[in-house]
Amino acid sequence: MRLILLGPPGSGKGTQAQRLVHRYGIVQLSTGEMLRAAVAAQTPIGLKAKDIMAGGGLVPDDIVVGIISDRLDEPDMVKGFILDGFPRTVPQAQALDDLLKKKHIKLDAVIELRVNESALLARVETRVAEMIARGEEVRVDDTPEVLSKRLASYRSLTEPLIHYYSERRKLLTVDGMMTIEHVTREIHRILAAIGAMDAKSVKKARGEAPTRVVKAGRPVKKTAKRAGKAGKPVPKRAKKSGRTTGPGSKAKAIEGSKKFAKKPPKKRAKA
Ligand code: AMP
């Protein structure tokens, strides 16, 4: 699964990205985090970015595109990723398109967290209070003055990306004003709806057990298949519980409905 999370500062991108990472084992690529690490380590990139970040400005495109390009080449990217805070401008989005094309990577979706701007300041204040309570160092750009600058930059430079990805049929918008839990659930729902998750992930997100594993640990499909091949009836245990993979079974309802239910009766009789 390869995603972009889009939303203004304080919209909950970081929190939702963490939850997606936890659920699907994908990697979070936060340019803000990477840049803060570079500033802390006083690398050449960090030294260039430090003052820009402290003032709420945007670090030059070539720097952030370079960071992302290098990161996409790392082996853990095969698991999938979620981009948080990148791209932030249309030129960055175009650069990302080029990078993905060159690296033969397909983007599944762009999730926009839509929030009411008046709530953002309160959210950032809460974030600061929580960081202080945890004894963590507060971000230098989490002040009301810098936040309003970051918001203005989001409106003028990042918001056009909503149109950019909508035109490319990649945009999925979620109401970011709901509770954290509801936003997470809605994200899972829309990802399942567009087929961005594999069947296993859909079930995991719904809290369902994997279909093919039965009590005794034997895969249902195999049991039914074997019995069918040998011309024997399906074992009673499987019949009773409805755990077969044929028409009318629970398994069918979850993952095989099209495959079985839509078969014309004529064909089935032939087979
Ligand atoms: P964030 O943690 O995403 O809020 O980012 C913190 C700061 O890092 C931003 O205010 C920018 O100064 C810088 N930054 C992060 N991502 C980017 C980006 N994609 N392009 C330019 N600057 C960025």
PDB file of C-alpha atoms and ligand atoms in Angstrom:
ATOM      1  CA  MET A   1       0.000   0.000   0.000  1.00  0.00           C
ATOM      2  CA  ARG A   2       1.433   3.359  -1.030  1.00  0.00           C
ATOM      3  CA  LEU A   3      -0.295   6.455   0.230  1.00  0.00           C
ATOM      4  CA  ILE A   4       0.030  10.194   0.632  1.00  0.00           C
ATOM      5  CA  LEU A   5      -1.576  11.945   3.600  1.00  0.00           C
ATOM      6  CA  LEU A   6      -2.587  15.504   2.909  1.00  0.00           C
ATOM      7  CA  GLY A   7      -3.790  18.046   5.461  1.00  0.00           C
ATOM      8  CA  PRO A   8      -2.868  21.300   7.205  1.00  0.00           C
ATOM      9  CA  PRO A   9      -0.707  21.374  10.340  1.00  0.00           C
ATOM     10  CA  GLY A  10      -2.712  19.996  13.253  1.00  0.00           C
ATOM     11  CA  SER A  11      -5.069  17.970  11.032  1.00  0.00           C
ATOM     12  CA  GLY A  12      -3.917  14.704  12.562  1.00  0.00           C
ATOM     13  CA  LYS A  13      -1.702  13.477   9.719  1.00  0.00           C
ATOM     14  CA  GLY A  14       1.034  12.274  12.052  1.00  0.00           C
ATOM     15  CA  THR A  15      -1.398  10.420  14.330  1.00  0.00           C
ATOM     16  CA  GLN A  16      -3.229   8.712  11.463  1.00  0.00           C
ATOM     17  CA  ALA A  17       0.046   7.859   9.713  1.00  0.00           C
ATOM     18  CA  GLN A  18       1.243   6.128  12.903  1.00  0.00           C
ATOM     19  CA  ARG A  19      -1.964   4.115  13.059  1.00  0.00           C
ATOM     20  CA  LEU A  20      -1.637   3.008   9.432  1.00  0.00           C
ATOM     21  CA  VAL A  21       1.971   2.014  10.059  1.00  0.00           C
ATOM     22  CA  HIS A  22       0.926  -0.024  13.086  1.00  0.00           C
ATOM     23  CA  ARG A  23      -1.947  -1.716  11.255  1.00  0.00           C
ATOM     24  CA  TYR A  24      -0.385  -2.537   7.908  1.00  0.00           C
ATOM     25  CA  GLY A  25       3.327  -2.630   8.632  1.00  0.00           C
ATOM     26  CA  ILE A  26       4.002   0.084   6.060  1.00  0.00           C
ATOM     27  CA  VAL A  27       6.676   2.733   6.592  1.00  0.00           C
ATOM     28  CA  GLN A  28       5.931   6.350   7.479  1.00  0.00           C
ATOM     29  CA  LEU A  29       7.950   8.865   5.496  1.00  0.00           C
ATOM     30  CA  SER A  30       7.614  12.206   7.224  1.00  0.00           C
ATOM     31  CA  THR A  31       9.774  14.890   5.652  1.00  0.00           C
ATOM     32  CA  GLY A  32       9.244  17.057   8.757  1.00  0.00           C
ATOM     33  CA  GLU A  33      10.628  14.267  10.987  1.00  0.00           C
ATOM     34  CA  MET A  34      13.543  13.597   8.643  1.00  0.00           C
ATOM     35  CA  LEU A  35      14.407  17.278   8.535  1.00  0.00           C
ATOM     36  CA  ARG A  36      14.146  17.632  12.318  1.00  0.00           C
ATOM     37  CA  ALA A  37      16.527  14.668  12.652  1.00  0.00           C
ATOM     38  CA  ALA A  38      18.922  16.344  10.199  1.00  0.00           C
ATOM     39  CA  VAL A  39      18.747  19.594  12.197  1.00  0.00           C
ATOM     40  CA  ALA A  40      19.430  17.726  15.448  1.00  0.00           C
ATOM     41  CA  ALA A  41      22.364  15.870  13.892  1.00  0.00           C
ATOM     42  CA  GLN A  42      23.655  19.116  12.364  1.00  0.00           C
ATOM     43  CA  THR A  43      24.118  17.533   8.961  1.00  0.00           C
ATOM     44  CA  PRO A  44      24.674  19.873   5.974  1.00  0.00           C
ATOM     45  CA  ILE A  45      20.948  19.525   5.098  1.00  0.00           C
ATOM     46  CA  GLY A  46      20.011  20.183   8.719  1.00  0.00           C
ATOM     47  CA  LEU A  47      22.107  23.340   8.810  1.00  0.00           C
ATOM     48  CA  LYS A  48      20.389  24.622   5.656  1.00  0.00           C
ATOM     49  CA  ALA A  49      16.896  23.745   6.896  1.00  0.00           C
ATOM     50  CA  LYS A  50      17.153  24.892  10.514  1.00  0.00           C
ATOM     51  CA  ASP A  51      16.228  28.576  10.193  1.00  0.00           C
ATOM     52  CA  ILE A  52      13.682  28.023   7.429  1.00  0.00           C
ATOM     53  CA  MET A  53      11.839  25.496   9.586  1.00  0.00           C
ATOM     54  CA  ALA A  54      11.986  27.637  12.706  1.00  0.00           C
ATOM     55  CA  GLY A  55      10.324  30.460  10.763  1.00  0.00           C
ATOM     56  CA  GLY A  56       7.588  28.234   9.322  1.00  0.00           C
ATOM     57  CA  GLY A  57       8.861  28.460   5.730  1.00  0.00           C
ATOM     58  CA  LEU A  58       9.318  25.651   3.245  1.00  0.00           C
ATOM     59  CA  VAL A  59      12.668  23.976   2.741  1.00  0.00           C
ATOM     60  CA  PRO A  60      13.730  24.105  -0.959  1.00  0.00           C
ATOM     61  CA  ASP A  61      12.215  21.421  -3.197  1.00  0.00           C
ATOM     62  CA  ASP A  62      15.553  19.944  -4.314  1.00  0.00           C
ATOM     63  CA  ILE A  63      16.418  19.125  -0.679  1.00  0.00           C
ATOM     64  CA  VAL A  64      13.139  17.398   0.206  1.00  0.00           C
ATOM     65  CA  VAL A  65      12.833  15.639  -3.158  1.00  0.00           C
ATOM     66  CA  GLY A  66      16.409  14.377  -2.721  1.00  0.00           C
ATOM     67  CA  ILE A  67      15.628  13.048   0.777  1.00  0.00           C
ATOM     68  CA  ILE A  68      12.530  11.222  -0.471  1.00  0.00           C
ATOM     69  CA  SER A  69      14.274   9.843  -3.533  1.00  0.00           C
ATOM     70  CA  ASP A  70      17.050   8.323  -1.404  1.00  0.00           C
ATOM     71  CA  ARG A  71      14.575   6.930   1.093  1.00  0.00           C
ATOM     72  CA  LEU A  72      12.473   5.255  -1.609  1.00  0.00           C
ATOM     73  CA  ASP A  73      15.538   3.244  -2.619  1.00  0.00           C
ATOM     74  CA  GLU A  74      15.852   1.604   0.803  1.00  0.00           C
ATOM     75  CA  PRO A  75      14.865  -2.078   1.093  1.00  0.00           C
ATOM     76  CA  ASP A  76      12.059  -1.545   3.639  1.00  0.00           C
ATOM     77  CA  MET A  77      10.046   0.324   1.006  1.00  0.00           C
ATOM     78  CA  VAL A  78       8.811  -2.982  -0.404  1.00  0.00           C
ATOM     79  CA  LYS A  79       6.386  -3.105   2.539  1.00  0.00           C
ATOM     80  CA  GLY A  80       4.673   0.028   1.248  1.00  0.00           C
ATOM     81  CA  PHE A  81       4.746   3.558   2.632  1.00  0.00           C
ATOM     82  CA  ILE A  82       2.779   6.536   3.718  1.00  0.00           C
ATOM     83  CA  LEU A  83       4.061   9.979   2.827  1.00  0.00           C
ATOM     84  CA  ASP A  84       3.318  12.533   5.533  1.00  0.00           C
ATOM     85  CA  GLY A  85       4.186  16.169   4.800  1.00  0.00           C
ATOM     86  CA  PHE A  86       5.351  15.462   1.254  1.00  0.00           C
ATOM     87  CA  PRO A  87       4.572  16.597  -1.389  1.00  0.00           C
ATOM     88  CA  ARG A  88       3.714  20.084  -0.176  1.00  0.00           C
ATOM     89  CA  THR A  89       3.724  21.948  -3.480  1.00  0.00           C
ATOM     90  CA  VAL A  90       2.687  21.171  -7.054  1.00  0.00           C
ATOM     91  CA  PRO A  91       6.347  21.076  -8.241  1.00  0.00           C
ATOM     92  CA  GLN A  92       7.056  18.554  -5.457  1.00  0.00           C
ATOM     93  CA  ALA A  93       4.072  16.468  -6.594  1.00  0.00           C
ATOM     94  CA  GLN A  94       5.365  16.528 -10.169  1.00  0.00           C
ATOM     95  CA  ALA A  95       8.841  15.552  -8.970  1.00  0.00           C
ATOM     96  CA  LEU A  96       7.285  12.699  -6.982  1.00  0.00           C
ATOM     97  CA  ASP A  97       5.357  11.501 -10.051  1.00  0.00           C
ATOM     98  CA  ASP A  98       8.648  11.385 -11.974  1.00  0.00           C
ATOM     99  CA  LEU A  99      10.413   9.549  -9.159  1.00  0.00           C
ATOM    100  CA  LEU A 100       7.667   6.955  -8.818  1.00  0.00           C
ATOM    101  CA  LYS A 101       7.587   6.412 -12.565  1.00  0.00           C
ATOM    102  CA  LYS A 102      11.343   5.943 -12.715  1.00  0.00           C
ATOM    103  CA  LYS A 103      11.301   3.539  -9.771  1.00  0.00           C
ATOM    104  CA  HIS A 104       8.241   1.660 -11.121  1.00  0.00           C
ATOM    105  CA  ILE A 105       6.216   2.373  -8.004  1.00  0.00           C
ATOM    106  CA  LYS A 106       2.441   2.831  -8.165  1.00  0.00           C
ATOM    107  CA  LEU A 107       0.681   5.224  -5.807  1.00  0.00           C
ATOM    108  CA  ASP A 108      -2.601   3.808  -4.456  1.00  0.00           C
ATOM    109  CA  ALA A 109      -4.273   6.900  -3.050  1.00  0.00           C
ATOM    110  CA  VAL A 110      -3.971  10.376  -1.589  1.00  0.00           C
ATOM    111  CA  ILE A 111      -5.959  10.817   1.609  1.00  0.00           C
ATOM    112  CA  GLU A 112      -6.959  14.363   2.425  1.00  0.00           C
ATOM    113  CA  LEU A 113      -7.847  15.078   6.052  1.00  0.00           C
ATOM    114  CA  ARG A 114     -10.275  17.965   5.788  1.00  0.00           C
ATOM    115  CA  VAL A 115     -10.497  20.073   8.932  1.00  0.00           C
ATOM    116  CA  ASN A 116     -12.052  23.236  10.153  1.00  0.00           C
ATOM    117  CA  GLU A 117      -9.243  25.810  10.368  1.00  0.00           C
ATOM    118  CA  SER A 118     -10.567  27.359  13.570  1.00  0.00           C
ATOM    119  CA  ALA A 119      -9.934  24.047  15.357  1.00  0.00           C
ATOM    120  CA  LEU A 120      -6.308  23.811  14.291  1.00  0.00           C
ATOM    121  CA  LEU A 121      -4.838  26.279  16.749  1.00  0.00           C
ATOM    122  CA  ALA A 122      -6.559  24.475  19.645  1.00  0.00           C
ATOM    123  CA  ARG A 123      -5.240  21.138  18.355  1.00  0.00           C
ATOM    124  CA  VAL A 124      -1.673  22.385  18.139  1.00  0.00           C
ATOM    125  CA  GLU A 125      -1.987  23.834  21.656  1.00  0.00           C
ATOM    126  CA  THR A 126      -3.108  20.401  22.871  1.00  0.00           C
ATOM    127  CA  ARG A 127      -0.167  18.776  21.072  1.00  0.00           C
ATOM    128  CA  VAL A 128       2.245  21.182  22.777  1.00  0.00           C
ATOM    129  CA  ALA A 129       0.675  20.572  26.214  1.00  0.00           C
ATOM    130  CA  GLU A 130       0.921  16.798  25.709  1.00  0.00           C
ATOM    131  CA  MET A 131       4.553  17.009  24.633  1.00  0.00           C
ATOM    132  CA  ILE A 132       5.387  19.090  27.690  1.00  0.00           C
ATOM    133  CA  ALA A 133       3.543  16.588  29.921  1.00  0.00           C
ATOM    134  CA  ARG A 134       5.599  13.740  28.408  1.00  0.00           C
ATOM    135  CA  GLY A 135       8.775  15.696  29.051  1.00  0.00           C
ATOM    136  CA  GLU A 136       9.482  15.974  25.316  1.00  0.00           C
ATOM    137  CA  GLU A 137      11.100  18.912  23.636  1.00  0.00           C
ATOM    138  CA  VAL A 138       8.511  21.196  22.043  1.00  0.00           C
ATOM    139  CA  ARG A 139       8.851  21.930  18.325  1.00  0.00           C
ATOM    140  CA  VAL A 140      10.143  25.434  17.715  1.00  0.00           C
ATOM    141  CA  ASP A 141       7.524  25.933  14.993  1.00  0.00           C
ATOM    142  CA  ASP A 142       4.580  25.043  17.245  1.00  0.00           C
ATOM    143  CA  THR A 143       3.845  28.630  18.330  1.00  0.00           C
ATOM    144  CA  PRO A 144       0.679  30.564  17.348  1.00  0.00           C
ATOM    145  CA  GLU A 145       2.699  33.004  15.179  1.00  0.00           C
ATOM    146  CA  VAL A 146       4.592  30.327  13.258  1.00  0.00           C
ATOM    147  CA  LEU A 147       1.468  28.198  13.000  1.00  0.00           C
ATOM    148  CA  SER A 148      -0.430  30.971  11.215  1.00  0.00           C
ATOM    149  CA  LYS A 149       2.468  31.236   8.767  1.00  0.00           C
ATOM    150  CA  ARG A 150       2.443  27.478   8.190  1.00  0.00           C
ATOM    151  CA  LEU A 151      -1.299  27.615   7.634  1.00  0.00           C
ATOM    152  CA  ALA A 152      -0.976  30.410   5.097  1.00  0.00           C
ATOM    153  CA  SER A 153       1.686  28.413   3.299  1.00  0.00           C
ATOM    154  CA  TYR A 154      -0.599  25.353   3.326  1.00  0.00           C
ATOM    155  CA  ARG A 155      -3.460  27.349   1.804  1.00  0.00           C
ATOM    156  CA  SER A 156      -1.446  28.911  -0.992  1.00  0.00           C
ATOM    157  CA  LEU A 157       1.072  26.153  -1.825  1.00  0.00           C
ATOM    158  CA  THR A 158      -0.276  22.821  -0.611  1.00  0.00           C
ATOM    159  CA  GLU A 159      -4.029  23.131  -1.120  1.00  0.00           C
ATOM    160  CA  PRO A 160      -3.652  23.170  -4.931  1.00  0.00           C
ATOM    161  CA  LEU A 161      -2.576  19.538  -4.557  1.00  0.00           C
ATOM    162  CA  ILE A 162      -6.173  18.650  -3.750  1.00  0.00           C
ATOM    163  CA  HIS A 163      -7.097  19.622  -7.290  1.00  0.00           C
ATOM    164  CA  TYR A 164      -3.917  18.033  -8.675  1.00  0.00           C
ATOM    165  CA  TYR A 165      -4.706  14.602  -7.217  1.00  0.00           C
ATOM    166  CA  SER A 166      -8.439  14.900  -7.735  1.00  0.00           C
ATOM    167  CA  GLU A 167      -7.820  15.370 -11.466  1.00  0.00           C
ATOM    168  CA  ARG A 168      -5.678  12.242 -11.429  1.00  0.00           C
ATOM    169  CA  ARG A 169      -8.457  10.332  -9.622  1.00  0.00           C
ATOM    170  CA  LYS A 170      -6.244   9.617  -6.639  1.00  0.00           C
ATOM    171  CA  LEU A 171      -7.933  11.813  -4.027  1.00  0.00           C
ATOM    172  CA  LEU A 172      -9.972  10.432  -1.128  1.00  0.00           C
ATOM    173  CA  THR A 173     -11.298  12.993   1.346  1.00  0.00           C
ATOM    174  CA  VAL A 174     -11.977  12.162   4.988  1.00  0.00           C
ATOM    175  CA  ASP A 175     -13.623  14.400   7.558  1.00  0.00           C
ATOM    176  CA  GLY A 176     -10.714  15.085   9.912  1.00  0.00           C
ATOM    177  CA  MET A 177     -12.997  16.702  12.505  1.00  0.00           C
ATOM    178  CA  MET A 178     -14.251  13.332  13.746  1.00  0.00           C
ATOM    179  CA  THR A 179     -12.604  11.602  16.688  1.00  0.00           C
ATOM    180  CA  ILE A 180      -9.196   9.999  16.026  1.00  0.00           C
ATOM    181  CA  GLU A 181     -10.843   6.561  16.153  1.00  0.00           C
ATOM    182  CA  HIS A 182     -13.550   7.500  13.656  1.00  0.00           C
ATOM    183  CA  VAL A 183     -11.053   9.033  11.239  1.00  0.00           C
ATOM    184  CA  THR A 184      -8.978   5.837  11.381  1.00  0.00           C
ATOM    185  CA  ARG A 185     -12.035   3.681  10.726  1.00  0.00           C
ATOM    186  CA  GLU A 186     -13.095   5.856   7.814  1.00  0.00           C
ATOM    187  CA  ILE A 187      -9.619   5.635   6.288  1.00  0.00           C
ATOM    188  CA  HIS A 188      -9.698   1.834   6.530  1.00  0.00           C
ATOM    189  CA  ARG A 189     -13.162   1.797   4.990  1.00  0.00           C
ATOM    190  CA  ILE A 190     -12.233   3.871   1.962  1.00  0.00           C
ATOM    191  CA  LEU A 191      -8.980   1.995   1.438  1.00  0.00           C
ATOM    192  CA  ALA A 192     -10.933  -1.249   1.411  1.00  0.00           C
ATOM    193  CA  ALA A 193     -13.500   0.277  -0.959  1.00  0.00           C
ATOM    194  CA  ILE A 194     -10.872   1.166  -3.554  1.00  0.00           C
ATOM    195  CA  GLY A 195      -9.165  -2.198  -3.139  1.00  0.00           C
ATOM    196  CA  ALA A 196      -5.921  -0.729  -1.829  1.00  0.00           C
ATOM    197  CA  MET A 197      -5.767  -3.353   0.898  1.00  0.00           C
ATOM    198  CA  ASP A 198      -5.220  -7.024   0.276  1.00  0.00           C
ATOM    199  CA  ALA A 199      -7.916  -9.391   1.574  1.00  0.00           C
ATOM    200  CA  LYS A 200      -5.926 -10.153   4.740  1.00  0.00           C
ATOM    201  CA  SER A 201      -5.617  -6.467   5.627  1.00  0.00           C
ATOM    202  CA  VAL A 202      -9.334  -5.853   5.054  1.00  0.00           C
ATOM    203  CA  LYS A 203     -10.190  -8.584   7.536  1.00  0.00           C
ATOM    204  CA  LYS A 204      -7.632  -7.344  10.010  1.00  0.00           C
ATOM    205  CA  ALA A 205      -9.077  -3.841   9.774  1.00  0.00           C
ATOM    206  CA  ARG A 206     -12.600  -5.194  10.364  1.00  0.00           C
ATOM    207  CA  GLY A 207     -11.383  -7.285  13.275  1.00  0.00           C
ATOM    208  CA  GLU A 208     -12.311 -10.528  11.490  1.00  0.00           C
ATOM    209  CA  ALA A 209     -10.391 -13.780  11.629  1.00  0.00           C
ATOM    210  CA  PRO A 210      -8.710 -14.954   8.424  1.00  0.00           C
ATOM    211  CA  THR A 211     -11.230 -17.017   6.433  1.00  0.00           C
ATOM    212  CA  ARG A 212      -9.032 -19.969   5.564  1.00  0.00           C
ATOM    213  CA  VAL A 213      -8.046 -20.956   9.086  1.00  0.00           C
ATOM    214  CA  VAL A 214     -10.440 -23.299  10.915  1.00  0.00           C
ATOM    215  CA  LYS A 215     -10.451 -24.466  14.533  1.00  0.00           C
ATOM    216  CA  ALA A 216      -8.134 -27.373  13.937  1.00  0.00           C
ATOM    217  CA  GLY A 217      -5.824 -25.111  11.962  1.00  0.00           C
ATOM    218  CA  ARG A 218      -6.652 -26.768   8.653  1.00  0.00           C
ATOM    219  CA  PRO A 219      -7.340 -24.555   5.676  1.00  0.00           C
ATOM    220  CA  VAL A 220     -11.031 -24.844   4.757  1.00  0.00           C
ATOM    221  CA  LYS A 221     -10.459 -24.542   1.033  1.00  0.00           C
ATOM    222  CA  LYS A 222      -8.171 -27.550   0.973  1.00  0.00           C
ATOM    223  CA  THR A 223     -10.589 -29.677   2.999  1.00  0.00           C
ATOM    224  CA  ALA A 224     -13.516 -28.918   0.717  1.00  0.00           C
ATOM    225  CA  LYS A 225     -11.402 -29.325  -2.396  1.00  0.00           C
ATOM    226  CA  ARG A 226      -9.943 -32.617  -1.321  1.00  0.00           C
ATOM    227  CA  ALA A 227     -13.336 -34.018  -0.394  1.00  0.00           C
ATOM    228  CA  GLY A 228     -14.773 -32.829  -3.702  1.00  0.00           C
ATOM    229  CA  LYS A 229     -11.938 -34.283  -5.762  1.00  0.00           C
ATOM    230  CA  ALA A 230     -12.231 -37.668  -4.156  1.00  0.00           C
ATOM    231  CA  GLY A 231     -15.961 -37.592  -4.821  1.00  0.00           C
ATOM    232  CA  LYS A 232     -16.666 -37.684  -1.093  1.00  0.00           C
ATOM    233  CA  PRO A 233     -19.251 -35.455   0.588  1.00  0.00           C
ATOM    234  CA  VAL A 234     -17.998 -32.387   2.427  1.00  0.00           C
ATOM    235  CA  PRO A 235     -17.182 -33.417   6.022  1.00  0.00           C
ATOM    236  CA  LYS A 236     -20.076 -32.880   8.467  1.00  0.00           C
ATOM    237  CA  ARG A 237     -18.049 -30.516  10.623  1.00  0.00           C
ATOM    238  CA  ALA A 238     -17.479 -28.124   7.758  1.00  0.00           C
ATOM    239  CA  LYS A 239     -21.098 -28.426   6.588  1.00  0.00           C
ATOM    240  CA  LYS A 240     -22.538 -27.665  10.001  1.00  0.00           C
ATOM    241  CA  SER A 241     -20.422 -24.616  10.561  1.00  0.00           C
ATOM    242  CA  GLY A 242     -21.030 -23.383   7.033  1.00  0.00           C
ATOM    243  CA  ARG A 243     -17.295 -23.041   6.570  1.00  0.00           C
ATOM    244  CA  THR A 244     -16.996 -24.321   3.058  1.00  0.00           C
ATOM    245  CA  THR A 245     -15.954 -22.273   0.101  1.00  0.00           C
ATOM    246  CA  GLY A 246     -18.894 -23.180  -2.106  1.00  0.00           C
ATOM    247  CA  PRO A 247     -22.007 -21.094  -2.819  1.00  0.00           C
ATOM    248  CA  GLY A 248     -24.001 -20.143   0.255  1.00  0.00           C
ATOM    249  CA  SER A 249     -21.007 -20.382   2.602  1.00  0.00           C
ATOM    250  CA  LYS A 250     -19.710 -17.692   4.913  1.00  0.00           C
ATOM    251  CA  ALA A 251     -16.395 -17.677   3.107  1.00  0.00           C
ATOM    252  CA  LYS A 252     -18.229 -16.909  -0.115  1.00  0.00           C
ATOM    253  CA  ALA A 253     -19.957 -13.938   1.463  1.00  0.00           C
ATOM    254  CA  ILE A 254     -16.613 -12.449   2.451  1.00  0.00           C
ATOM    255  CA  GLU A 255     -14.309 -13.023  -0.434  1.00  0.00           C
ATOM    256  CA  GLY A 256     -15.793 -15.224  -3.074  1.00  0.00           C
ATOM    257  CA  SER A 257     -19.240 -13.781  -3.725  1.00  0.00           C
ATOM    258  CA  LYS A 258     -18.559 -12.700  -7.296  1.00  0.00           C
ATOM    259  CA  LYS A 259     -16.636 -15.835  -8.112  1.00  0.00           C
ATOM    260  CA  PHE A 260     -19.365 -18.228  -7.015  1.00  0.00           C
ATOM    261  CA  ALA A 261     -22.650 -16.357  -6.941  1.00  0.00           C
ATOM    262  CA  LYS A 262     -22.406 -14.913 -10.435  1.00  0.00           C
ATOM    263  CA  LYS A 263     -21.618 -18.186 -12.171  1.00  0.00           C
ATOM    264  CA  PRO A 264     -24.443 -18.939 -14.621  1.00  0.00           C
ATOM    265  CA  PRO A 265     -26.155 -22.224 -13.697  1.00  0.00           C
ATOM    266  CA  LYS A 266     -25.599 -23.557 -17.240  1.00  0.00           C
ATOM    267  CA  LYS A 267     -21.829 -23.416 -16.920  1.00  0.00           C
ATOM    268  CA  ARG A 268     -21.874 -25.030 -13.517  1.00  0.00           C
ATOM    269  CA  ALA A 269     -23.910 -27.927 -14.863  1.00  0.00           C
ATOM    270  CA  LYS A 270     -21.333 -28.425 -17.644  1.00  0.00           C
ATOM    271  CA  ALA A 271     -18.431 -28.426 -15.241  1.00  0.00           C
TER     272      ALA A 271
HETATM  273  P1  AMP B   1       5.876  19.048   9.436  1.00  0.00           P
HETATM  274  O1  AMP B   1       6.435  18.192  10.521  1.00  0.00           O
HETATM  275  O2  AMP B   1       5.355  18.257   8.274  1.00  0.00           O
HETATM  276  O3  AMP B   1       4.868  20.047   9.952  1.00  0.00           O
HETATM  277  O4  AMP B   1       7.101  19.903   8.839  1.00  0.00           O
HETATM  278  C1  AMP B   1       7.830  20.786   9.646  1.00  0.00           C
HETATM  279  C2  AMP B   1       8.602  21.741   8.776  1.00  0.00           C
HETATM  280  O5  AMP B   1       9.526  21.021   7.965  1.00  0.00           O
HETATM  281  C3  AMP B   1       7.751  22.529   7.790  1.00  0.00           C
HETATM  282  O6  AMP B   1       7.169  23.673   8.370  1.00  0.00           O
HETATM  283  C4  AMP B   1       8.799  22.884   6.735  1.00  0.00           C
HETATM  284  O7  AMP B   1       9.644  23.923   7.165  1.00  0.00           O
HETATM  285  C5  AMP B   1       9.645  21.615   6.678  1.00  0.00           C
HETATM  286  N1  AMP B   1       9.118  20.680   5.691  1.00  0.00           N
HETATM  287  C6  AMP B   1       8.567  19.451   5.931  1.00  0.00           C
HETATM  288  N2  AMP B   1       8.182  18.861   4.804  1.00  0.00           N
HETATM  289  C7  AMP B   1       8.483  19.706   3.796  1.00  0.00           C
HETATM  290  C8  AMP B   1       8.306  19.682   2.396  1.00  0.00           C
HETATM  291  N3  AMP B   1       7.722  18.641   1.790  1.00  0.00           N
HETATM  292  N4  AMP B   1       8.732  20.746   1.675  1.00  0.00           N
HETATM  293  C9  AMP B   1       9.336  21.789   2.260  1.00  0.00           C
HETATM  294  N5  AMP B   1       9.503  21.900   3.578  1.00  0.00           N
HETATM  295  C10 AMP B   1       9.089  20.873   4.376  1.00  0.00           C
END
